[in-house]
Short mmCIF file of C-alpha atoms in Angstrom, two decimals:
data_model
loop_
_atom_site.label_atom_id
_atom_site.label_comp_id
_atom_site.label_asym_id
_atom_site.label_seq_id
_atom_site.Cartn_x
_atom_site.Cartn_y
_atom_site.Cartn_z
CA UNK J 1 40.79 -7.24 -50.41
CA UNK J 2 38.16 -5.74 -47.95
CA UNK J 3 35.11 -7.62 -47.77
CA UNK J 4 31.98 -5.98 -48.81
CA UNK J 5 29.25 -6.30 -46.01
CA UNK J 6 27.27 -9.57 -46.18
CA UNK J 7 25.67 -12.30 -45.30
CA UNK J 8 28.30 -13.70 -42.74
CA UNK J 9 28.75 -10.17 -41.26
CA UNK J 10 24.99 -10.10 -41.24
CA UNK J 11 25.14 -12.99 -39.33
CA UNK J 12 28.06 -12.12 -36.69
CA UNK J 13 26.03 -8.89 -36.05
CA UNK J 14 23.04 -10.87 -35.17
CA UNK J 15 25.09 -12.78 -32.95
CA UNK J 16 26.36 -9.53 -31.31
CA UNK J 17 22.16 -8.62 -30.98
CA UNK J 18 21.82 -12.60 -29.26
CA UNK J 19 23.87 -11.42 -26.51
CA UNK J 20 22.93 -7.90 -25.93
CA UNK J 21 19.96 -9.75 -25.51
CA UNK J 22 21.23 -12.13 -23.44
CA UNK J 23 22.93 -9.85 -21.43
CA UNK J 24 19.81 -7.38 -20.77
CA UNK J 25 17.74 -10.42 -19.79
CA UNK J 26 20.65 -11.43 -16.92
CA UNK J 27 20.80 -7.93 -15.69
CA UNK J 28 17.06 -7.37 -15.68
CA UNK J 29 15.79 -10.38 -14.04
CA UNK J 30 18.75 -10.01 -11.62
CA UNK J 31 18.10 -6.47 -11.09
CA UNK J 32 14.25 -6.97 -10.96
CA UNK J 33 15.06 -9.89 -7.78
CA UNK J 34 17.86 -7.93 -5.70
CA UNK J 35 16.07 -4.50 -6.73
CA UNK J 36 12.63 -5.91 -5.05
CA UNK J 37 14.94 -6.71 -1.90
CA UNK J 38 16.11 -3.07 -2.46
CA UNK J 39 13.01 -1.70 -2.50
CA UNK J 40 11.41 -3.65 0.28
CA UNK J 41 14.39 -2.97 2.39
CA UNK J 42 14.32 0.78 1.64
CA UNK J 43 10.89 1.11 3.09
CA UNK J 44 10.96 -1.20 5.87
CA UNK J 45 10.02 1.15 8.49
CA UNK J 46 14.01 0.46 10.20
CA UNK J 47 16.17 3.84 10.08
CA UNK J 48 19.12 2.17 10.07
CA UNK J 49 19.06 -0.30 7.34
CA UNK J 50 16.63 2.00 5.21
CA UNK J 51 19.86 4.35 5.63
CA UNK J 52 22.27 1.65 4.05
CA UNK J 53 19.75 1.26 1.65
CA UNK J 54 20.11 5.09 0.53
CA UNK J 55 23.56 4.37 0.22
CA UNK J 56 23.57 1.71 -1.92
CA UNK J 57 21.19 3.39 -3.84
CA UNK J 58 22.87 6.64 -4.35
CA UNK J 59 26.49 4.76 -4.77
CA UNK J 60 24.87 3.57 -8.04
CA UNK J 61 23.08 6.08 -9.13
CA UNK J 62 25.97 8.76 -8.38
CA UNK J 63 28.75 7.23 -10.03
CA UNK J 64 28.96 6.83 -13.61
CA UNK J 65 28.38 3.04 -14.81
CA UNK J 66 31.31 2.59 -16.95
CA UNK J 67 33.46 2.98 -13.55
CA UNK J 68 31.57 0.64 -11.74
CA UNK J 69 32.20 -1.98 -15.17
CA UNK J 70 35.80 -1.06 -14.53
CA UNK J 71 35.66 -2.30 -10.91
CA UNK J 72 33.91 -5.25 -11.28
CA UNK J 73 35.81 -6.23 -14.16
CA UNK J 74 39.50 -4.97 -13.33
CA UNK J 75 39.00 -4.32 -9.47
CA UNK J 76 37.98 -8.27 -8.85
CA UNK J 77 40.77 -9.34 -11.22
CA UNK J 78 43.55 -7.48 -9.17
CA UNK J 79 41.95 -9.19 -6.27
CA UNK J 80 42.94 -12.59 -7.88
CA UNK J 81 39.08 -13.10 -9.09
CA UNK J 82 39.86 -13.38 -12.81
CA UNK J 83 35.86 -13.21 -14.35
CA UNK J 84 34.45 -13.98 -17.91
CA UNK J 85 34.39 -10.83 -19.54
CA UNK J 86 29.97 -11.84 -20.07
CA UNK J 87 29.95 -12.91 -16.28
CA UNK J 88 31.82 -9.49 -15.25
CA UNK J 89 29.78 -6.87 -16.95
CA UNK J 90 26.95 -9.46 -16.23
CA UNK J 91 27.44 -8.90 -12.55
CA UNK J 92 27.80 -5.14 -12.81
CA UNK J 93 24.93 -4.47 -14.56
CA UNK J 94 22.71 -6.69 -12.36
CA UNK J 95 23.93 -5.00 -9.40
CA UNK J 96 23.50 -1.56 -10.90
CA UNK J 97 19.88 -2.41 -12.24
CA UNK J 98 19.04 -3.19 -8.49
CA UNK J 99 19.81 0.43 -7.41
CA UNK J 100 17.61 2.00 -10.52
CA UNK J 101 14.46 -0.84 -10.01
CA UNK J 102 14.69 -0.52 -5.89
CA UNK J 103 14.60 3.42 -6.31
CA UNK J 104 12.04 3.61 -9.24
CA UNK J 105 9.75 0.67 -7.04
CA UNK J 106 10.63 2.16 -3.59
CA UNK J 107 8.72 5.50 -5.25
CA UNK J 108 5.72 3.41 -6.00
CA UNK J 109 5.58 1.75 -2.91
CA UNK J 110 5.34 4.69 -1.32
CA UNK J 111 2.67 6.57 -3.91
CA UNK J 112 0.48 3.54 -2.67
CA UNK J 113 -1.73 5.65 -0.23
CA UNK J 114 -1.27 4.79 3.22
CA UNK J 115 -4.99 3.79 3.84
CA UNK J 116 -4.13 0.72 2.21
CA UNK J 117 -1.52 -0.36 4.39
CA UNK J 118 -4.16 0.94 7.32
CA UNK J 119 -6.87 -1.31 6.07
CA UNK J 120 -5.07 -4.41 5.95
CA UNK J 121 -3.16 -3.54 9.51
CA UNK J 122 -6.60 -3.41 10.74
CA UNK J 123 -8.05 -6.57 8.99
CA UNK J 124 -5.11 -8.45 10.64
CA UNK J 125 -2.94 -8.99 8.15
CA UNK J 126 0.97 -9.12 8.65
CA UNK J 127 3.67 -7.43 6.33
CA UNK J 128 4.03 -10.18 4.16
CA UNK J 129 0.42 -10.45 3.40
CA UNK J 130 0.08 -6.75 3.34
CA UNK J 131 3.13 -6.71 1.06
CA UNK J 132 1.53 -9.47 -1.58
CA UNK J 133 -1.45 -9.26 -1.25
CA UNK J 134 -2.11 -4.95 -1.18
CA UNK J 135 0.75 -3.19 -1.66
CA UNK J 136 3.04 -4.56 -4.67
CA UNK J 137 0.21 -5.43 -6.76
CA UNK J 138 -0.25 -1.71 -6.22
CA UNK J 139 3.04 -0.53 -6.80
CA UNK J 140 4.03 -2.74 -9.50
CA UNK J 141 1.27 -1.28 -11.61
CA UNK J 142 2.30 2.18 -10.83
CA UNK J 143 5.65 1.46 -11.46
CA UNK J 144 4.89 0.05 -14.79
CA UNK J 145 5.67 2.96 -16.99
CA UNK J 146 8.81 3.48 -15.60
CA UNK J 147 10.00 0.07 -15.04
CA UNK J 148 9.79 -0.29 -18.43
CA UNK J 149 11.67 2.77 -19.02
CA UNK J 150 14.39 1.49 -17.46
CA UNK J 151 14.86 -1.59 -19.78
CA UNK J 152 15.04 0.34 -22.74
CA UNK J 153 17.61 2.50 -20.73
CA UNK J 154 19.47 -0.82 -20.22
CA UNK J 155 19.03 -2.47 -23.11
CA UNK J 156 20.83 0.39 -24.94
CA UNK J 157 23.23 0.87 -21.95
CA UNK J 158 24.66 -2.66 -22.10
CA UNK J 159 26.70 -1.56 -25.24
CA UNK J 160 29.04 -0.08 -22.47
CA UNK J 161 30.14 -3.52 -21.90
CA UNK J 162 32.19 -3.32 -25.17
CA UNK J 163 34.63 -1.33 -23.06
CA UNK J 164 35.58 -4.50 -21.05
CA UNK J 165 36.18 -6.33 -24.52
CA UNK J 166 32.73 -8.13 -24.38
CA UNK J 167 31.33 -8.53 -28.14
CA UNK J 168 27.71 -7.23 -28.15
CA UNK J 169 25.85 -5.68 -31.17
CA UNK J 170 27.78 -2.23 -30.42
CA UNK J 171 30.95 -3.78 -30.73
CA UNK J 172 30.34 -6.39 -33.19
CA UNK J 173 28.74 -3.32 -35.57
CA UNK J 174 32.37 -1.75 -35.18
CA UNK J 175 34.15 -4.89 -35.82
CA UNK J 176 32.17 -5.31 -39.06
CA UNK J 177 32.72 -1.77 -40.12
CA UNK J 178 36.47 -1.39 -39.46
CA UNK J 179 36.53 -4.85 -41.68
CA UNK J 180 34.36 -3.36 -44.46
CA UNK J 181 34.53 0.06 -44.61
CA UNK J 182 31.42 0.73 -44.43
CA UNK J 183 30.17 2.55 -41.28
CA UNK J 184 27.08 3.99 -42.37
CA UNK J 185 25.23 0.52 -43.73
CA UNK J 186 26.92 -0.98 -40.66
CA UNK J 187 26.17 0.88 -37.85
CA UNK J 188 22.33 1.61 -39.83
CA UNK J 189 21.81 -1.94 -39.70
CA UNK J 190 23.30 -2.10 -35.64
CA UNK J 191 20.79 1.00 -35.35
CA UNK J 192 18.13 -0.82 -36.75
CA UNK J 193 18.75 -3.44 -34.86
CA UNK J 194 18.14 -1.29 -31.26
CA UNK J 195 14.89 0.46 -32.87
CA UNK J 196 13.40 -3.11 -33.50
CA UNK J 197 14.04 -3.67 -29.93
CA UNK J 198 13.42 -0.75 -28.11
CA UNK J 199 10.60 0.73 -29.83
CA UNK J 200 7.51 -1.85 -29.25
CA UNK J 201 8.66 -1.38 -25.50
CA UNK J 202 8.99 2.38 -25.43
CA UNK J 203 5.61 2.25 -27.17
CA UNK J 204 3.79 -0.38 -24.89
CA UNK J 205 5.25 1.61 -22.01
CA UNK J 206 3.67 5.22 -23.05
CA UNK J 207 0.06 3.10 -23.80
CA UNK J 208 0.61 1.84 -20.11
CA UNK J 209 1.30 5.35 -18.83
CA UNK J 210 -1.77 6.64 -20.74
CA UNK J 211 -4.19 4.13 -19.50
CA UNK J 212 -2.81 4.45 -15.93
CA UNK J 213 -3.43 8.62 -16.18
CA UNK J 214 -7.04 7.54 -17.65
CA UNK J 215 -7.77 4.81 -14.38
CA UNK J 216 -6.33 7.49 -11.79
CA UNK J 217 -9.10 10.25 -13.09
CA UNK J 218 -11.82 7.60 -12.24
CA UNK D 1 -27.32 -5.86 34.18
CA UNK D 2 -22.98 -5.01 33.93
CA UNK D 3 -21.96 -6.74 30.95
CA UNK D 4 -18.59 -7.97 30.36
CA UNK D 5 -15.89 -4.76 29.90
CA UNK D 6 -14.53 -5.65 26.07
CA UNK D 7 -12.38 -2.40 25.75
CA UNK D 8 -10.35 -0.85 28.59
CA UNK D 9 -8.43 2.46 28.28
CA UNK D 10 -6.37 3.78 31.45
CA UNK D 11 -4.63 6.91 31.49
CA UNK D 12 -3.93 6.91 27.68
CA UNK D 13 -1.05 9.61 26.63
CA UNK D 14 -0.94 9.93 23.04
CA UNK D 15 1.76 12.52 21.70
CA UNK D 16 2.96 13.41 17.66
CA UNK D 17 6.50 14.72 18.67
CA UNK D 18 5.46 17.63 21.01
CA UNK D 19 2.14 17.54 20.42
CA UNK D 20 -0.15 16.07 22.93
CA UNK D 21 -3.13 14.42 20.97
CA UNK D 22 -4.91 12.47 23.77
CA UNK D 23 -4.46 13.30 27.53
CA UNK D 24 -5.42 11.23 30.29
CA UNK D 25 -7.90 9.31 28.08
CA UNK D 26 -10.40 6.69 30.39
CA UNK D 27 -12.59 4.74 28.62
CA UNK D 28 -14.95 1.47 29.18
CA UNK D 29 -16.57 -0.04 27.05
CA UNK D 30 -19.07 -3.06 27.71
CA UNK D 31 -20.29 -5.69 25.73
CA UNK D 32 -23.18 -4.49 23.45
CA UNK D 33 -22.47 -0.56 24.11
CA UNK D 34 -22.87 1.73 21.30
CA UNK D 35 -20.65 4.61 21.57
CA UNK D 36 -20.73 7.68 19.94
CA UNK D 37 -17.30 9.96 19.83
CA UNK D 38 -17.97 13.54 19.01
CA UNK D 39 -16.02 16.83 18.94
CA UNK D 40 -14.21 19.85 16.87
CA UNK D 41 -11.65 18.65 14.53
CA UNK D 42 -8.60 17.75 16.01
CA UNK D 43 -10.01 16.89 19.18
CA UNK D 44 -8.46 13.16 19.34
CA UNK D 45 -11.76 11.15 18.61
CA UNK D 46 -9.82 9.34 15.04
CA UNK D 47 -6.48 9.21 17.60
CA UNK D 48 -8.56 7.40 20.41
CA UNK D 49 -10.03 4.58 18.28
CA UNK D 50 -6.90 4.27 15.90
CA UNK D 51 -4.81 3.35 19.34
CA UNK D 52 -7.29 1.03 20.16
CA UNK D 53 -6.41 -1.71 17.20
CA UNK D 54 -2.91 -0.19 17.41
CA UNK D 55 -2.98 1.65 14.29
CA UNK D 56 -1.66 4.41 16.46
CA UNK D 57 1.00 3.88 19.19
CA UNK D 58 0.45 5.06 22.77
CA UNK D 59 3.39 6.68 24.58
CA UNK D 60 1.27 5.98 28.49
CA UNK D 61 -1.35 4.48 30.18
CA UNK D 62 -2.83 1.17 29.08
CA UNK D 63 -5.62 -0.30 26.60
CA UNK D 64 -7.04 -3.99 27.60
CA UNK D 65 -9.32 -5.53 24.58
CA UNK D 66 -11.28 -8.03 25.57
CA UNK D 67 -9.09 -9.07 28.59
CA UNK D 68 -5.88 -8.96 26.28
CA UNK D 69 -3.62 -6.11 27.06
CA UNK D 70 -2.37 -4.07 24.37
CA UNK D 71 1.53 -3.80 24.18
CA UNK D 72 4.21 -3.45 21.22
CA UNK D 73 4.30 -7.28 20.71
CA UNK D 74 3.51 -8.51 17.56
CA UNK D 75 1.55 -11.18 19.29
CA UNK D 76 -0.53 -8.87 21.32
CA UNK D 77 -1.20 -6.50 18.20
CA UNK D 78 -2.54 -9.91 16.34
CA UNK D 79 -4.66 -10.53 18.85
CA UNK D 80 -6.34 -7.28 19.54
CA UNK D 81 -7.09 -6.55 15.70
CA UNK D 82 -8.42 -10.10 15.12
CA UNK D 83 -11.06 -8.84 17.64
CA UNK D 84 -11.65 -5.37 16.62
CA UNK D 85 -12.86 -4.31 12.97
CA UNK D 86 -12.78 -0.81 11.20
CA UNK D 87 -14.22 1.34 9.01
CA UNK D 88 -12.65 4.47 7.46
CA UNK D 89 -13.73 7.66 6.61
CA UNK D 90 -12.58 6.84 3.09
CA UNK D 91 -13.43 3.28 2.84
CA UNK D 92 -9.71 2.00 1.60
CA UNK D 93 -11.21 -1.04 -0.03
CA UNK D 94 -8.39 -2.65 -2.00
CA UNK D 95 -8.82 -1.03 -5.60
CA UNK D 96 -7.08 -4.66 -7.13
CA UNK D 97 -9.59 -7.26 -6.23
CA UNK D 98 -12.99 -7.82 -6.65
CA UNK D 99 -15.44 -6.60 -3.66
CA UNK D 100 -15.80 -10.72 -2.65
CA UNK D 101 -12.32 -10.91 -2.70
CA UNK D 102 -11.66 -7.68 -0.59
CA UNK D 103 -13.79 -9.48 1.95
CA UNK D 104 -12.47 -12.81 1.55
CA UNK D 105 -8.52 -11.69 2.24
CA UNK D 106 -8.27 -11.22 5.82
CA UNK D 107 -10.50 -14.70 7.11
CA UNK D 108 -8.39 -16.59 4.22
CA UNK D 109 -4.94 -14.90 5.41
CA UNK D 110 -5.01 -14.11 9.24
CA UNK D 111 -8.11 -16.70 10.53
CA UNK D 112 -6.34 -19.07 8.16
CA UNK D 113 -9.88 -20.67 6.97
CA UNK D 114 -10.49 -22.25 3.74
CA UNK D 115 -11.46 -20.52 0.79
CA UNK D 116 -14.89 -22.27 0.20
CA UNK D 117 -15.73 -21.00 4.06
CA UNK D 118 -14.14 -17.67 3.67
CA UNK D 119 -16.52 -17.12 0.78
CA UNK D 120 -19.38 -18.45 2.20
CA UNK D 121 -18.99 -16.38 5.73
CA UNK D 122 -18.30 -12.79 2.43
CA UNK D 123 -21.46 -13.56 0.56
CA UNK D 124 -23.24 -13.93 4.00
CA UNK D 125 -22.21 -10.81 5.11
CA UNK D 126 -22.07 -9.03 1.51
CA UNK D 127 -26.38 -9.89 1.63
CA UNK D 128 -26.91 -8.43 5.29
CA UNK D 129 -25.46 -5.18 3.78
CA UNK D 130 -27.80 -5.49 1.25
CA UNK D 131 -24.73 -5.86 -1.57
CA UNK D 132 -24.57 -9.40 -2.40
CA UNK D 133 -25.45 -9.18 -5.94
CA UNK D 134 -22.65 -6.78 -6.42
CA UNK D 135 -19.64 -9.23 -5.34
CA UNK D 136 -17.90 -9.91 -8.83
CA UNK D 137 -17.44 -5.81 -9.11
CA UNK D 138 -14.55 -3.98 -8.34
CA UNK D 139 -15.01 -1.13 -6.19
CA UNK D 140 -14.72 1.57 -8.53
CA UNK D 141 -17.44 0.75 -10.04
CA UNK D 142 -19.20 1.03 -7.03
CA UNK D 143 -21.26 4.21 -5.46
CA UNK D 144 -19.26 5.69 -2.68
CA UNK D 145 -22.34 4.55 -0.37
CA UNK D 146 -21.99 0.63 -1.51
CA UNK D 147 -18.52 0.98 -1.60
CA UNK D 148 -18.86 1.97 2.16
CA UNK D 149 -21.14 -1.08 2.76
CA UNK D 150 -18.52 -3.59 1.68
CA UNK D 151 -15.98 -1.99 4.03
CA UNK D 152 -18.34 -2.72 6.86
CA UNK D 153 -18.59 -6.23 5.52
CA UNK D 154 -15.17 -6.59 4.31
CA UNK D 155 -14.39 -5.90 8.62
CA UNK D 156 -17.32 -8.21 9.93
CA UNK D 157 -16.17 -11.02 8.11
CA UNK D 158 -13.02 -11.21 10.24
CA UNK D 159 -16.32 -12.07 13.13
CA UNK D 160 -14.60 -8.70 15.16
CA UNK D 161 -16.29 -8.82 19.12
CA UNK D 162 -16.26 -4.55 18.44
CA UNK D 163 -16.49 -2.38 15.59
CA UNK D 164 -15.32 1.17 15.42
CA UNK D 165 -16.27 3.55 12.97
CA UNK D 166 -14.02 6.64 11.94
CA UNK D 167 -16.29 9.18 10.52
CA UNK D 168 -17.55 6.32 8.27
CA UNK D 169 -20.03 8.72 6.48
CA UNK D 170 -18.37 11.96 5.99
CA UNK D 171 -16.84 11.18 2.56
CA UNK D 172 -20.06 10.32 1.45
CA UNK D 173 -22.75 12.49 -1.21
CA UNK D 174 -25.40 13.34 1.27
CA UNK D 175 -27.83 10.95 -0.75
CA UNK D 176 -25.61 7.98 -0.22
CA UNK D 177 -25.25 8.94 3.72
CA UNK D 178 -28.58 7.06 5.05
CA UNK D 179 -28.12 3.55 3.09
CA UNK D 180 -24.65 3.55 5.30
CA UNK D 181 -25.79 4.64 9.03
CA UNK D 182 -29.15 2.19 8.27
CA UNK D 183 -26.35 -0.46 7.75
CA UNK D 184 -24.68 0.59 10.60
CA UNK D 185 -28.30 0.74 12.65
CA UNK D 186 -29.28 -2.51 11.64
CA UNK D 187 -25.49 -3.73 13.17
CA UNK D 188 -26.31 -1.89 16.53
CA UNK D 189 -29.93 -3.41 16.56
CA UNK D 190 -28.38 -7.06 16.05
CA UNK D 191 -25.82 -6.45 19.47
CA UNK D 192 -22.45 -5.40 17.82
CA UNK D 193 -20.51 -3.26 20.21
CA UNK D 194 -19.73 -0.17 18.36
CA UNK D 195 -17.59 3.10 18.97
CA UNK D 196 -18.50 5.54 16.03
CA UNK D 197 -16.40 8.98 15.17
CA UNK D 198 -19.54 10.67 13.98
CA UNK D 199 -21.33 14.26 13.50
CA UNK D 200 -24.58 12.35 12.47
CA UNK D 201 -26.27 13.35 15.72
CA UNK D 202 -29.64 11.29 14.50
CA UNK D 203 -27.82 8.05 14.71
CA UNK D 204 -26.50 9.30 17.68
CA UNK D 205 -30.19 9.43 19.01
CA UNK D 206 -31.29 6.53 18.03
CA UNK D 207 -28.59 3.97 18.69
CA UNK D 208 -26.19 5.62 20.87
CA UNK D 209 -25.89 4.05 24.74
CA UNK D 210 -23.56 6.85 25.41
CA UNK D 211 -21.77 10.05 23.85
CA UNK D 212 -18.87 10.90 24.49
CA UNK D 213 -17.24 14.85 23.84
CA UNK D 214 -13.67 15.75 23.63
CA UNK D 215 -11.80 18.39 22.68
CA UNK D 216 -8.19 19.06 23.18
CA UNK D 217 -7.67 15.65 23.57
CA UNK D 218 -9.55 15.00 26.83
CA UNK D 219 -12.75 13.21 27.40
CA UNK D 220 -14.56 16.74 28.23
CA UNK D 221 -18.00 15.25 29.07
CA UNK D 222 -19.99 12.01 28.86
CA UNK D 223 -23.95 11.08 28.55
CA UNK D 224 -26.98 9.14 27.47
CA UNK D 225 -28.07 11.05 24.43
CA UNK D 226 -30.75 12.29 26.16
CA UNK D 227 -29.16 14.24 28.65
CA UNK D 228 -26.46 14.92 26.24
CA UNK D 229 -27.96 17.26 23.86
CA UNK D 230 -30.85 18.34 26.11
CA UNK D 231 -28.29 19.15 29.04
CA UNK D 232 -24.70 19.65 28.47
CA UNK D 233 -22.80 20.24 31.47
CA UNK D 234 -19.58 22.05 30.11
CA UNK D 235 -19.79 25.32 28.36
CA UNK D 236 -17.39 23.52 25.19
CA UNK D 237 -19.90 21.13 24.81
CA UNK D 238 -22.83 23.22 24.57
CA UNK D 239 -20.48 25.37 22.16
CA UNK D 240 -19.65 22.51 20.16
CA UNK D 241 -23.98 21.31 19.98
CA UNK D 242 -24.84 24.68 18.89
CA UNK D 243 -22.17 25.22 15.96
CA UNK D 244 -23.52 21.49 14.57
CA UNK D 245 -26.82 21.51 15.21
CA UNK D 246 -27.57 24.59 13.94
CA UNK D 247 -27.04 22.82 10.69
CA UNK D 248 -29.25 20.06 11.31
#
């Protein structure tokens, strides 16, 4: 007999939203660190490394993610690193958040106007200061919109790692609907589920963009 | 009396790819000497003073601030802008902090003093620009003329031994343009060596030990204000007088 969608699927669902959760907080916070390196890197002034930089950059951005899953995932384990299916799309998320948060911050760096990197030159102050202090505080508001764009992006995105046999809400919802039968309450509820999570972001993120277009007409 | 030379330029060559900005730039500048740089636009006056505090590399020649010589070290550059402050034509106070923490950054950061003094040395300087009451603002709410003040403060708190001034007044509502040149009178009047970018040819007048012309940028011609505008040698500079002052 089929089981009728309940409680205890309920439940594994929500388990399946724990570490989509989970899994967007590794690759953001991760991806937020190495995609501030990214960032600072791509505008260091050198034309060498900001060159690698751009490469990095566009080897993530120009590829499709799923592949780069596969090659962390399968590629490592034919190199005899056998990962955690979490740790493995972990890592390849991470490392393709850096590439979308160093590009989407290296843009704000740069819309910082260049008087206030000429102002602090002139008061003295050295890169790291001028970094702390003037620029990124700059930037970081400027790149707020966007930034926050991007973890809606992922937190959706991450149901890719079902591909690699990793349970998140995607997968658990078709788990629970191949046991039940019952696709549309199932994947309503996993759709739900998303909304709940995305939307408040999506939402604070336009009221940011608004009140940023409302301080730049000042 | 010769005072002490605090800024030396040699033979200064200054290109932007093939584009020669300064040539052959000489320029000393003594203790207590205010300065006044004039000319058309494009002439070099912003290039001269931005390669004196190294905003602006030099590709020849050699710049010596007050005795230390001016090379691509980071060291060297430290040294010189610790002794040189500036104000911009469009005051680039830092939009994040308040106006007594704009001016408190730099003496906290690159004198490495503590906070208490750093504050005590911006309030100071916030009252001799007439602005003190005005510290917990941020700058946008500020008139472009106070916000101009508080640059000039926000550089003399770093205690600079010269002050240059890159058309610190031509951003400004014409209203708002006197409150900032009697700031920077009252500066000159207290002994601060000064090198101003200017077309305010009535502070010129009044404060200036010497103008200098360029054009094409050369150091065309040179003067006491008084035989500047009531004797210009070169035919450019007496081209240059009568296109300004017939505003004036």
């Amino acid at each position: 007999m089929t089981p009728h969608f309940g409680l205890p699927e309920f439940g594994f669902l929500l388990r399946g939203l724990q570490w989509t959760m989970l899994l967007t907080l590794v690759a953001f916070v991760g991806g937020c660190t190495a995609g501030l390196a990214v960032a600072l890197l791509r505008t260091c002034g050198h034309k060498g490394v900001e060159w690698i930089t751009r490469i990095y950059i566009g080897m993530f951005q120009g590829t499709p993610l799923l592949l780069q899953l596969f090659v962390v995932y399968y590629g490592l384990a034919l190199t005899g690193l056998k990962l955690d299916a979490f740790v493995a799309v972990a890592i390849g998320f991470t490392v393709n958040a850096s590439a979308f948060l160093g590009e989407i911050w290296r843009g704000a760096i740069q819309a910082v106007p260049r008087g206030q990197t000429e102002a602090a030159m002139a008061l003295g102050l050295h890169y790291s200061s001028r970094m702390r202090d003037i620029v990124l505080p700059q930037a970081i508001r400027i790149s707020l919109p966007a930034t926050i764009g991007y973890l809606v992006q992922l937190i959706k995105g991450t149901s890719l790692a079902a591909i690699v046999g990793f349970i998140e809400l995607a997968r658990a919802g078709q788990i629970v609907s191949n046991q039940t039968f019952q696709p549309l309450l199932v994947f309503g509820v996993v759709g739900a589920m998303y909304f709940i999570l995305c939307w408040p972001l999506s939402w604070w993120g336009s009221r940011m963009e608004a009140r940023l277009a409302l301080a730049s007409q000042r | 009396m010769q005072n002490q030379i605090l800024i030396e330029m040699k033979a200064v060559q200054k290109w932007y790819g093939g584009y020669q900005a300064l040539r052959d730039v000489d320029l000393t500048v003594r203790k207590g000497e205010k300065i006044v740089l004039c000319g058309p636009s494009g002439s070099g006056k912003s290039t001269l003073i931005r390669c004196i505090n190294r905003l602006e590399p030099i590709q020849q020649g050699s710049i010596v601030v007050n005795g230390h010589g001016l090379d691509d070290s980071i060291k060297a550059i430290d040294i010189v802008r610790q002794e040189v402050g500036m104000v911009f034509q469009s005051f680039n106070l830092f939009p994040h902090m308040t106006v007594l923490q704009n001016c408190m950054l730099a003496p906290i950061r690159a004198r490495r003093i503590s906070k208490s003094e750093a504050e005590a040395i911006a309030r100071k300087y916030l009252e001799r620009v007439r602005i003190g009451d005005q510290a917990e603002k941020y700058p946008a709410q500020l008139s472009g003329g106070q916000q101009q003040r508080v640059a000039i403060a926000r550089a003399l708190c770093m205690q600079p031994k010269v002050m240059l001034f890159d058309e610190p007044t031509s951003a400004l509502d014409p209203e708002m343009v006197k409150e900032v040149l009697d700031t920077m009178i009252g500066l000159a009047n207290d002994g601060m060596t000064m090198i101003c970018v200017t077309h305010e040819m009535g502070f010129a007048r009044q404060v200036a030990d010497r103008v200098i012309f360029m054009a094409e940028g050369q150091i065309i011609e040179e003067g006491t204000p008084d035989a500047f505008f009531r004797n210009p040698q070169h035919a450019r500079t007496r081209q240059f007088l009568g296109e300004i002052l017939a505003h004036h």
